[in-house]
Amino acid sequence: LAVVAPHGLHEYEVTETPDRSLALTLFRATQQTVGTAGEPDGQLLGDLEFEYMLMPFTGSFDPVHAGRLAAECQAGVKWHTAAELPDDQSFLAVEGNDVLVTAIKPSERLDGVPAKSGIVRMWNPADKVAEVSIKPTIPVRAAHRCNLAEEPQEALQAAKDGVTVSVPARGLATVRLDWE
């Protein structure tokens, strides 16, 4: 049994009792906000709501499936109405079921100039390296593996059909794609 917490699980414990109960700390309140010189309202007065999902599973736990489930719950359901719908198309696809995509965003500006590049950040929760293909529909001029500050660390081979990158076991990969 897994507890999926789309909005954060701040503290938990599996108790050292015969029934191995799961204890969740929903919130902690203090007289003053911790780490301040007396800022008020540390008691969290008012109504509080908490949302958790229980995910039964058999066999090995799949952290990628649990992460995707949590992300789906965070996104909510959105819809639009139209007389005619356009063909489905995304500007970018990440192929490889062993990773979670944690960010797709424009890269940071350099010297105040908007960058013509984008960032794809991925997390691999598994014990083995994951091979992932990033396939944008926009032509890519160059691709780089970056650190978390988005500073290029290693050039990647940018092919017509995208970029292949290895995501280390239990690690992150940040890739910058420079558009043509």
PDB file of C-alpha atoms in Angstrom:
ATOM      1  CA  LEU A   1       0.000   0.000   0.000  1.00  0.00           C
ATOM      2  CA  ALA A   2       1.380   3.392  -0.942  1.00  0.00           C
ATOM      3  CA  VAL A   3       0.198   6.806   0.198  1.00  0.00           C
ATOM      4  CA  VAL A   4       0.232   9.276  -2.704  1.00  0.00           C
ATOM      5  CA  ALA A   5       0.244  12.880  -1.534  1.00  0.00           C
ATOM      6  CA  PRO A   6      -0.292  15.252  -4.477  1.00  0.00           C
ATOM      7  CA  HIS A   7       0.040  18.332  -2.286  1.00  0.00           C
ATOM      8  CA  GLY A   8       2.855  17.212  -0.019  1.00  0.00           C
ATOM      9  CA  LEU A   9       3.501  14.661   2.661  1.00  0.00           C
ATOM     10  CA  HIS A  10       5.512  16.536   5.244  1.00  0.00           C
ATOM     11  CA  GLU A  11       6.003  13.913   7.905  1.00  0.00           C
ATOM     12  CA  TYR A  12       5.045  10.287   8.338  1.00  0.00           C
ATOM     13  CA  GLU A  13       5.994   7.193  10.276  1.00  0.00           C
ATOM     14  CA  VAL A  14       5.303   3.488  10.100  1.00  0.00           C
ATOM     15  CA  THR A  15       4.885   2.737  13.781  1.00  0.00           C
ATOM     16  CA  GLU A  16       6.897   0.075  15.606  1.00  0.00           C
ATOM     17  CA  THR A  17       3.733  -1.730  16.730  1.00  0.00           C
ATOM     18  CA  PRO A  18       2.416  -5.192  15.822  1.00  0.00           C
ATOM     19  CA  ASP A  19      -0.113  -3.704  13.372  1.00  0.00           C
ATOM     20  CA  ARG A  20       2.534  -1.399  11.744  1.00  0.00           C
ATOM     21  CA  SER A  21       0.113   1.551  11.610  1.00  0.00           C
ATOM     22  CA  LEU A  22       0.918   4.476   9.371  1.00  0.00           C
ATOM     23  CA  ALA A  23       0.920   7.854  11.139  1.00  0.00           C
ATOM     24  CA  LEU A  24       0.649  11.066   9.089  1.00  0.00           C
ATOM     25  CA  THR A  25       1.407  14.472  10.595  1.00  0.00           C
ATOM     26  CA  LEU A  26      -1.175  16.731   8.979  1.00  0.00           C
ATOM     27  CA  PHE A  27       0.188  20.014  10.306  1.00  0.00           C
ATOM     28  CA  ARG A  28       2.259  21.532  13.078  1.00  0.00           C
ATOM     29  CA  ALA A  29       1.264  24.792  14.715  1.00  0.00           C
ATOM     30  CA  THR A  30       3.401  27.056  16.860  1.00  0.00           C
ATOM     31  CA  GLN A  31       2.754  30.285  18.729  1.00  0.00           C
ATOM     32  CA  GLN A  32       5.143  32.122  16.424  1.00  0.00           C
ATOM     33  CA  THR A  33       6.326  31.253  12.945  1.00  0.00           C
ATOM     34  CA  VAL A  34       9.482  29.200  13.375  1.00  0.00           C
ATOM     35  CA  GLY A  35      12.719  31.015  12.550  1.00  0.00           C
ATOM     36  CA  THR A  36      11.317  34.532  12.979  1.00  0.00           C
ATOM     37  CA  ALA A  37      11.539  37.114  15.741  1.00  0.00           C
ATOM     38  CA  GLY A  38       7.870  36.802  16.586  1.00  0.00           C
ATOM     39  CA  GLU A  39       5.918  36.881  13.344  1.00  0.00           C
ATOM     40  CA  PRO A  40       2.295  36.054  14.285  1.00  0.00           C
ATOM     41  CA  ASP A  41      -0.063  33.490  12.775  1.00  0.00           C
ATOM     42  CA  GLY A  42       2.035  30.383  13.297  1.00  0.00           C
ATOM     43  CA  GLN A  43      -1.027  28.586  14.711  1.00  0.00           C
ATOM     44  CA  LEU A  44      -2.709  27.995  11.335  1.00  0.00           C
ATOM     45  CA  LEU A  45      -6.122  29.087  12.563  1.00  0.00           C
ATOM     46  CA  GLY A  46      -9.028  28.265  10.295  1.00  0.00           C
ATOM     47  CA  ASP A  47     -10.224  25.351   8.211  1.00  0.00           C
ATOM     48  CA  LEU A  48      -7.559  23.073   6.770  1.00  0.00           C
ATOM     49  CA  GLU A  49      -8.070  20.438   4.085  1.00  0.00           C
ATOM     50  CA  PHE A  50      -5.815  17.475   3.373  1.00  0.00           C
ATOM     51  CA  GLU A  51      -5.909  15.139   0.419  1.00  0.00           C
ATOM     52  CA  TYR A  52      -4.161  11.778   0.213  1.00  0.00           C
ATOM     53  CA  MET A  53      -4.720   8.768  -2.009  1.00  0.00           C
ATOM     54  CA  LEU A  54      -4.139   5.156  -1.089  1.00  0.00           C
ATOM     55  CA  MET A  55      -2.572   3.172  -3.921  1.00  0.00           C
ATOM     56  CA  PRO A  56      -2.725  -0.590  -3.428  1.00  0.00           C
ATOM     57  CA  PHE A  57      -0.217  -2.530  -5.529  1.00  0.00           C
ATOM     58  CA  THR A  58       1.174  -6.019  -5.911  1.00  0.00           C
ATOM     59  CA  GLY A  59       4.790  -6.959  -6.546  1.00  0.00           C
ATOM     60  CA  SER A  60       7.405  -4.216  -6.612  1.00  0.00           C
ATOM     61  CA  PHE A  61       6.491  -0.586  -5.998  1.00  0.00           C
ATOM     62  CA  ASP A  62       6.597   1.519  -9.199  1.00  0.00           C
ATOM     63  CA  PRO A  63       7.706   5.067  -8.245  1.00  0.00           C
ATOM     64  CA  VAL A  64       7.227   6.360 -11.809  1.00  0.00           C
ATOM     65  CA  HIS A  65       3.565   5.272 -11.808  1.00  0.00           C
ATOM     66  CA  ALA A  66       3.032   6.812  -8.341  1.00  0.00           C
ATOM     67  CA  GLY A  67       4.711  10.064  -9.426  1.00  0.00           C
ATOM     68  CA  ARG A  68       2.572  10.314 -12.549  1.00  0.00           C
ATOM     69  CA  LEU A  69      -0.555   9.642 -10.491  1.00  0.00           C
ATOM     70  CA  ALA A  70       0.382  12.464  -8.090  1.00  0.00           C
ATOM     71  CA  ALA A  71       1.061  14.829 -11.021  1.00  0.00           C
ATOM     72  CA  GLU A  72      -2.319  14.028 -12.578  1.00  0.00           C
ATOM     73  CA  CYS A  73      -4.026  14.928  -9.308  1.00  0.00           C
ATOM     74  CA  GLN A  74      -2.120  18.217  -9.080  1.00  0.00           C
ATOM     75  CA  ALA A  75      -3.082  19.273 -12.589  1.00  0.00           C
ATOM     76  CA  GLY A  76      -6.834  18.941 -12.159  1.00  0.00           C
ATOM     77  CA  VAL A  77      -9.315  18.567 -14.987  1.00  0.00           C
ATOM     78  CA  LYS A  78      -9.597  21.343 -17.580  1.00  0.00           C
ATOM     79  CA  TRP A  79     -11.819  21.484 -20.613  1.00  0.00           C
ATOM     80  CA  HIS A  80     -12.871  23.750 -23.469  1.00  0.00           C
ATOM     81  CA  THR A  81     -15.718  23.561 -25.911  1.00  0.00           C
ATOM     82  CA  ALA A  82     -15.363  24.142 -29.631  1.00  0.00           C
ATOM     83  CA  ALA A  83     -17.331  23.375 -32.765  1.00  0.00           C
ATOM     84  CA  GLU A  84     -14.276  21.679 -34.286  1.00  0.00           C
ATOM     85  CA  LEU A  85     -11.191  20.373 -32.552  1.00  0.00           C
ATOM     86  CA  PRO A  86      -7.729  20.674 -34.094  1.00  0.00           C
ATOM     87  CA  ASP A  87      -5.527  17.623 -34.514  1.00  0.00           C
ATOM     88  CA  ASP A  88      -3.706  16.640 -31.336  1.00  0.00           C
ATOM     89  CA  GLN A  89      -0.105  17.799 -31.432  1.00  0.00           C
ATOM     90  CA  SER A  90       2.528  18.513 -28.863  1.00  0.00           C
ATOM     91  CA  PHE A  91       5.673  20.514 -29.475  1.00  0.00           C
ATOM     92  CA  LEU A  92       7.726  17.950 -27.570  1.00  0.00           C
ATOM     93  CA  ALA A  93       7.535  14.275 -26.605  1.00  0.00           C
ATOM     94  CA  VAL A  94       9.666  12.418 -24.077  1.00  0.00           C
ATOM     95  CA  GLU A  95       9.838   8.711 -24.869  1.00  0.00           C
ATOM     96  CA  GLY A  96      10.944   6.328 -22.150  1.00  0.00           C
ATOM     97  CA  ASN A  97       8.698   5.041 -19.397  1.00  0.00           C
ATOM     98  CA  ASP A  98      11.391   4.861 -16.738  1.00  0.00           C
ATOM     99  CA  VAL A  99      11.582   8.575 -15.888  1.00  0.00           C
ATOM    100  CA  LEU A 100       9.362  11.365 -14.615  1.00  0.00           C
ATOM    101  CA  VAL A 101       9.497  14.669 -16.464  1.00  0.00           C
ATOM    102  CA  THR A 102       9.670  17.277 -13.692  1.00  0.00           C
ATOM    103  CA  ALA A 103       9.984  20.444 -15.798  1.00  0.00           C
ATOM    104  CA  ILE A 104       9.559  21.681 -19.360  1.00  0.00           C
ATOM    105  CA  LYS A 105      10.226  25.398 -19.524  1.00  0.00           C
ATOM    106  CA  PRO A 106      12.011  28.148 -21.403  1.00  0.00           C
ATOM    107  CA  SER A 107      15.658  28.389 -20.426  1.00  0.00           C
ATOM    108  CA  GLU A 108      16.757  31.286 -18.232  1.00  0.00           C
ATOM    109  CA  ARG A 109      17.571  34.594 -19.931  1.00  0.00           C
ATOM    110  CA  LEU A 110      21.205  35.367 -20.569  1.00  0.00           C
ATOM    111  CA  ASP A 111      22.252  39.033 -20.060  1.00  0.00           C
ATOM    112  CA  GLY A 112      18.609  40.093 -20.228  1.00  0.00           C
ATOM    113  CA  VAL A 113      18.157  38.634 -23.719  1.00  0.00           C
ATOM    114  CA  PRO A 114      15.406  36.022 -24.085  1.00  0.00           C
ATOM    115  CA  ALA A 115      16.979  32.684 -24.871  1.00  0.00           C
ATOM    116  CA  LYS A 116      15.759  30.703 -27.875  1.00  0.00           C
ATOM    117  CA  SER A 117      16.047  27.461 -25.998  1.00  0.00           C
ATOM    118  CA  GLY A 118      14.080  25.233 -23.687  1.00  0.00           C
ATOM    119  CA  ILE A 119      14.797  23.039 -20.692  1.00  0.00           C
ATOM    120  CA  VAL A 120      13.608  19.466 -20.103  1.00  0.00           C
ATOM    121  CA  ARG A 121      14.324  18.113 -16.614  1.00  0.00           C
ATOM    122  CA  MET A 122      13.822  14.451 -15.741  1.00  0.00           C
ATOM    123  CA  TRP A 123      14.108  12.266 -12.634  1.00  0.00           C
ATOM    124  CA  ASN A 124      14.919   8.565 -12.687  1.00  0.00           C
ATOM    125  CA  PRO A 125      13.810   6.875  -9.431  1.00  0.00           C
ATOM    126  CA  ALA A 126      15.020   3.415 -10.542  1.00  0.00           C
ATOM    127  CA  ASP A 127      18.229   1.590  -9.644  1.00  0.00           C
ATOM    128  CA  LYS A 128      19.359   1.455 -13.272  1.00  0.00           C
ATOM    129  CA  VAL A 129      20.256   4.037 -15.922  1.00  0.00           C
ATOM    130  CA  ALA A 130      17.314   5.063 -18.149  1.00  0.00           C
ATOM    131  CA  GLU A 131      17.666   5.881 -21.840  1.00  0.00           C
ATOM    132  CA  VAL A 132      15.258   8.587 -22.939  1.00  0.00           C
ATOM    133  CA  SER A 133      14.505  10.157 -26.322  1.00  0.00           C
ATOM    134  CA  ILE A 134      13.394  13.798 -26.428  1.00  0.00           C
ATOM    135  CA  LYS A 135      11.555  14.477 -29.674  1.00  0.00           C
ATOM    136  CA  PRO A 136      10.600  18.099 -30.348  1.00  0.00           C
ATOM    137  CA  THR A 137       8.544  19.110 -33.371  1.00  0.00           C
ATOM    138  CA  ILE A 138      10.640  22.289 -33.643  1.00  0.00           C
ATOM    139  CA  PRO A 139      14.072  21.784 -35.283  1.00  0.00           C
ATOM    140  CA  VAL A 140      16.913  21.673 -32.755  1.00  0.00           C
ATOM    141  CA  ARG A 141      20.229  23.413 -33.536  1.00  0.00           C
ATOM    142  CA  ALA A 142      22.105  22.077 -30.496  1.00  0.00           C
ATOM    143  CA  ALA A 143      21.499  20.170 -27.269  1.00  0.00           C
ATOM    144  CA  HIS A 144      23.405  20.112 -23.994  1.00  0.00           C
ATOM    145  CA  ARG A 145      23.258  18.249 -20.706  1.00  0.00           C
ATOM    146  CA  CYS A 146      23.186  20.991 -18.051  1.00  0.00           C
ATOM    147  CA  ASN A 147      23.479  21.309 -14.304  1.00  0.00           C
ATOM    148  CA  LEU A 148      20.514  22.566 -12.254  1.00  0.00           C
ATOM    149  CA  ALA A 149      21.635  26.160 -12.859  1.00  0.00           C
ATOM    150  CA  GLU A 150      21.150  25.410 -16.587  1.00  0.00           C
ATOM    151  CA  GLU A 151      24.868  25.820 -17.309  1.00  0.00           C
ATOM    152  CA  PRO A 152      25.964  23.539 -20.184  1.00  0.00           C
ATOM    153  CA  GLN A 153      28.108  20.611 -19.035  1.00  0.00           C
ATOM    154  CA  GLU A 154      28.211  18.282 -22.045  1.00  0.00           C
ATOM    155  CA  ALA A 155      27.178  18.571 -25.690  1.00  0.00           C
ATOM    156  CA  LEU A 156      24.610  16.007 -26.821  1.00  0.00           C
ATOM    157  CA  GLN A 157      24.124  14.759 -30.365  1.00  0.00           C
ATOM    158  CA  ALA A 158      21.073  16.558 -31.756  1.00  0.00           C
ATOM    159  CA  ALA A 159      19.595  14.487 -34.580  1.00  0.00           C
ATOM    160  CA  LYS A 160      16.729  15.365 -36.909  1.00  0.00           C
ATOM    161  CA  ASP A 161      14.361  13.197 -34.871  1.00  0.00           C
ATOM    162  CA  GLY A 162      15.514  14.462 -31.462  1.00  0.00           C
ATOM    163  CA  VAL A 163      18.034  13.863 -28.724  1.00  0.00           C
ATOM    164  CA  THR A 164      18.832  10.724 -26.735  1.00  0.00           C
ATOM    165  CA  VAL A 165      20.038  11.137 -23.163  1.00  0.00           C
ATOM    166  CA  SER A 166      20.939   8.799 -20.312  1.00  0.00           C
ATOM    167  CA  VAL A 167      19.380   9.614 -16.955  1.00  0.00           C
ATOM    168  CA  PRO A 168      21.486   8.185 -14.113  1.00  0.00           C
ATOM    169  CA  ALA A 169      20.055   5.702 -11.638  1.00  0.00           C
ATOM    170  CA  ARG A 170      18.246   7.583  -8.846  1.00  0.00           C
ATOM    171  CA  GLY A 171      19.342  10.801 -10.503  1.00  0.00           C
ATOM    172  CA  LEU A 172      18.369  13.847 -12.513  1.00  0.00           C
ATOM    173  CA  ALA A 173      19.088  15.000 -16.036  1.00  0.00           C
ATOM    174  CA  THR A 174      18.619  18.532 -17.289  1.00  0.00           C
ATOM    175  CA  VAL A 175      18.742  19.011 -21.063  1.00  0.00           C
ATOM    176  CA  ARG A 176      18.815  22.337 -22.889  1.00  0.00           C
ATOM    177  CA  LEU A 177      17.505  22.347 -26.451  1.00  0.00           C
ATOM    178  CA  ASP A 178      18.557  25.298 -28.629  1.00  0.00           C
ATOM    179  CA  TRP A 179      16.012  25.971 -31.374  1.00  0.00           C
ATOM    180  CA  GLU A 180      16.990  26.732 -34.967  1.00  0.00           C
TER     181      GLU A 180
END
